[in-house]
Short mmCIF file of C-alpha atoms in Angstrom, two decimals:
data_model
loop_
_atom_site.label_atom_id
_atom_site.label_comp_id
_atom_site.label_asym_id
_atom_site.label_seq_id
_atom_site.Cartn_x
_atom_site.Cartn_y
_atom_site.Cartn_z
CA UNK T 1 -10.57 8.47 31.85
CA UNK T 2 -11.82 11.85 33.41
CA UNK T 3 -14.31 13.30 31.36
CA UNK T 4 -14.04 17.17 30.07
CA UNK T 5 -9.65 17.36 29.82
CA UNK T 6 -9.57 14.43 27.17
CA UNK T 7 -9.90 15.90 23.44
CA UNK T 8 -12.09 14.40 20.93
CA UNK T 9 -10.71 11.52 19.13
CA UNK T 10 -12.37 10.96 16.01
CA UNK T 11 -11.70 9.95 11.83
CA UNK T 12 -9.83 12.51 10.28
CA UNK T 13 -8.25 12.55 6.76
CA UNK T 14 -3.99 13.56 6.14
CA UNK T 15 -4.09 14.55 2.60
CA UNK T 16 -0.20 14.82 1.02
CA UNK T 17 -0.53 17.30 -1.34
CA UNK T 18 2.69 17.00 -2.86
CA UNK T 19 2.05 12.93 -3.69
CA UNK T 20 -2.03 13.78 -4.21
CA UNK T 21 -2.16 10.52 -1.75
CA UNK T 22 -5.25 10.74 1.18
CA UNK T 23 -5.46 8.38 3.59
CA UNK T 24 -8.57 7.82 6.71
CA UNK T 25 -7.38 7.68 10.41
CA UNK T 26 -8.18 8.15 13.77
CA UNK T 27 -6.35 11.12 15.69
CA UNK T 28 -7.04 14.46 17.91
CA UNK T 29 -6.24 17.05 15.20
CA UNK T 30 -8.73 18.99 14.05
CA UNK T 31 -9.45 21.22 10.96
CA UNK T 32 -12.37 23.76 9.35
CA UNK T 33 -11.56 22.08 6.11
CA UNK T 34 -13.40 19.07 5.69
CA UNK T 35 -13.21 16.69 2.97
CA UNK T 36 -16.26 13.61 1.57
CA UNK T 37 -14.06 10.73 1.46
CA UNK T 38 -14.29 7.45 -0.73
CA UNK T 39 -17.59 5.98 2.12
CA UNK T 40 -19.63 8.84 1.27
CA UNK T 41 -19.26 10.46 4.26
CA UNK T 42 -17.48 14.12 5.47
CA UNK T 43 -14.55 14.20 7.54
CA UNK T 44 -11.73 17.38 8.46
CA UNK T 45 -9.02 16.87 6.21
CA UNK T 46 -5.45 17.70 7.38
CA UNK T 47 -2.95 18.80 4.83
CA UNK T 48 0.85 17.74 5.23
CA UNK T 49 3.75 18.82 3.48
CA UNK T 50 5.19 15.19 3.33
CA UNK T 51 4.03 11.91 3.91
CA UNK T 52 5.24 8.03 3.37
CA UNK T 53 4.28 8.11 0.08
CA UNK T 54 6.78 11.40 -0.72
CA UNK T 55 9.15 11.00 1.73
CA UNK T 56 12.56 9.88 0.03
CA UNK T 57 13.61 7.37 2.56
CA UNK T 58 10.23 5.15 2.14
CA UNK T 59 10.38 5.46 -1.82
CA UNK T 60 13.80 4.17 -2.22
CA UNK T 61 15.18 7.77 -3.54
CA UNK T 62 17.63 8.52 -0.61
CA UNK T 63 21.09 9.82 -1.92
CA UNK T 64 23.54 8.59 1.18
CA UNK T 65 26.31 10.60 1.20
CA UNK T 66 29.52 9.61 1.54
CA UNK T 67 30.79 11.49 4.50
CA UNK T 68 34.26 8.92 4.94
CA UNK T 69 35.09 10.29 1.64
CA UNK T 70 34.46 13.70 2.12
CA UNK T 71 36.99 13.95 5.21
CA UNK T 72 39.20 12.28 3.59
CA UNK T 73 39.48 14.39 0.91
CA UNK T 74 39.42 16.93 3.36
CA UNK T 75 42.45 15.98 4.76
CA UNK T 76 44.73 15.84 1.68
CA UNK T 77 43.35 19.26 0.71
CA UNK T 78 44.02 20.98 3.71
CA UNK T 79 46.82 18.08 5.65
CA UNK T 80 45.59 16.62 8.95
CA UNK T 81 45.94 18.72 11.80
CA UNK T 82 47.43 17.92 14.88
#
């Protein structure tokens, strides 16, 4: 790697503020909020609006949506076109 076009890649903390979940990770992002996590020690913290823990497809709360019976209902409302 060239030196001086690479930015720093160091622990940072995502903090999910909706699910009050934190978790400890590498990446490039950067914050002036920091954060001392669960080791002791102070790291930025990130905040994101959703997360794994919130997000309805990973906890099993999903609605799917029945788009075949929409159109079809659709249809007999306003009679299939052309």
């Amino acid at each position: 790697m060239r030196n001086g076009i690479h930015p720093s890649y160091g622990p940072v903390v995502f903090r999910d503020r909706a699910a009050d979940y934190a978790f400890l990770t590498r990446s490039t992002m950067t914050s002036e909020k920091t954060i001392e996590w669960e080791d002791g020690h102070t790291y930025p913290v990130v905040d994101v609006e959703i997360s794994n823990v919130s997000h309805p497809f990973y906890t099993g709360t999903a609605r799917v949506l029945d788009t075949a019976g929409r159109v079809e209902r659709f249809e007999r409302r306003y009679g299939k076109q052309g």
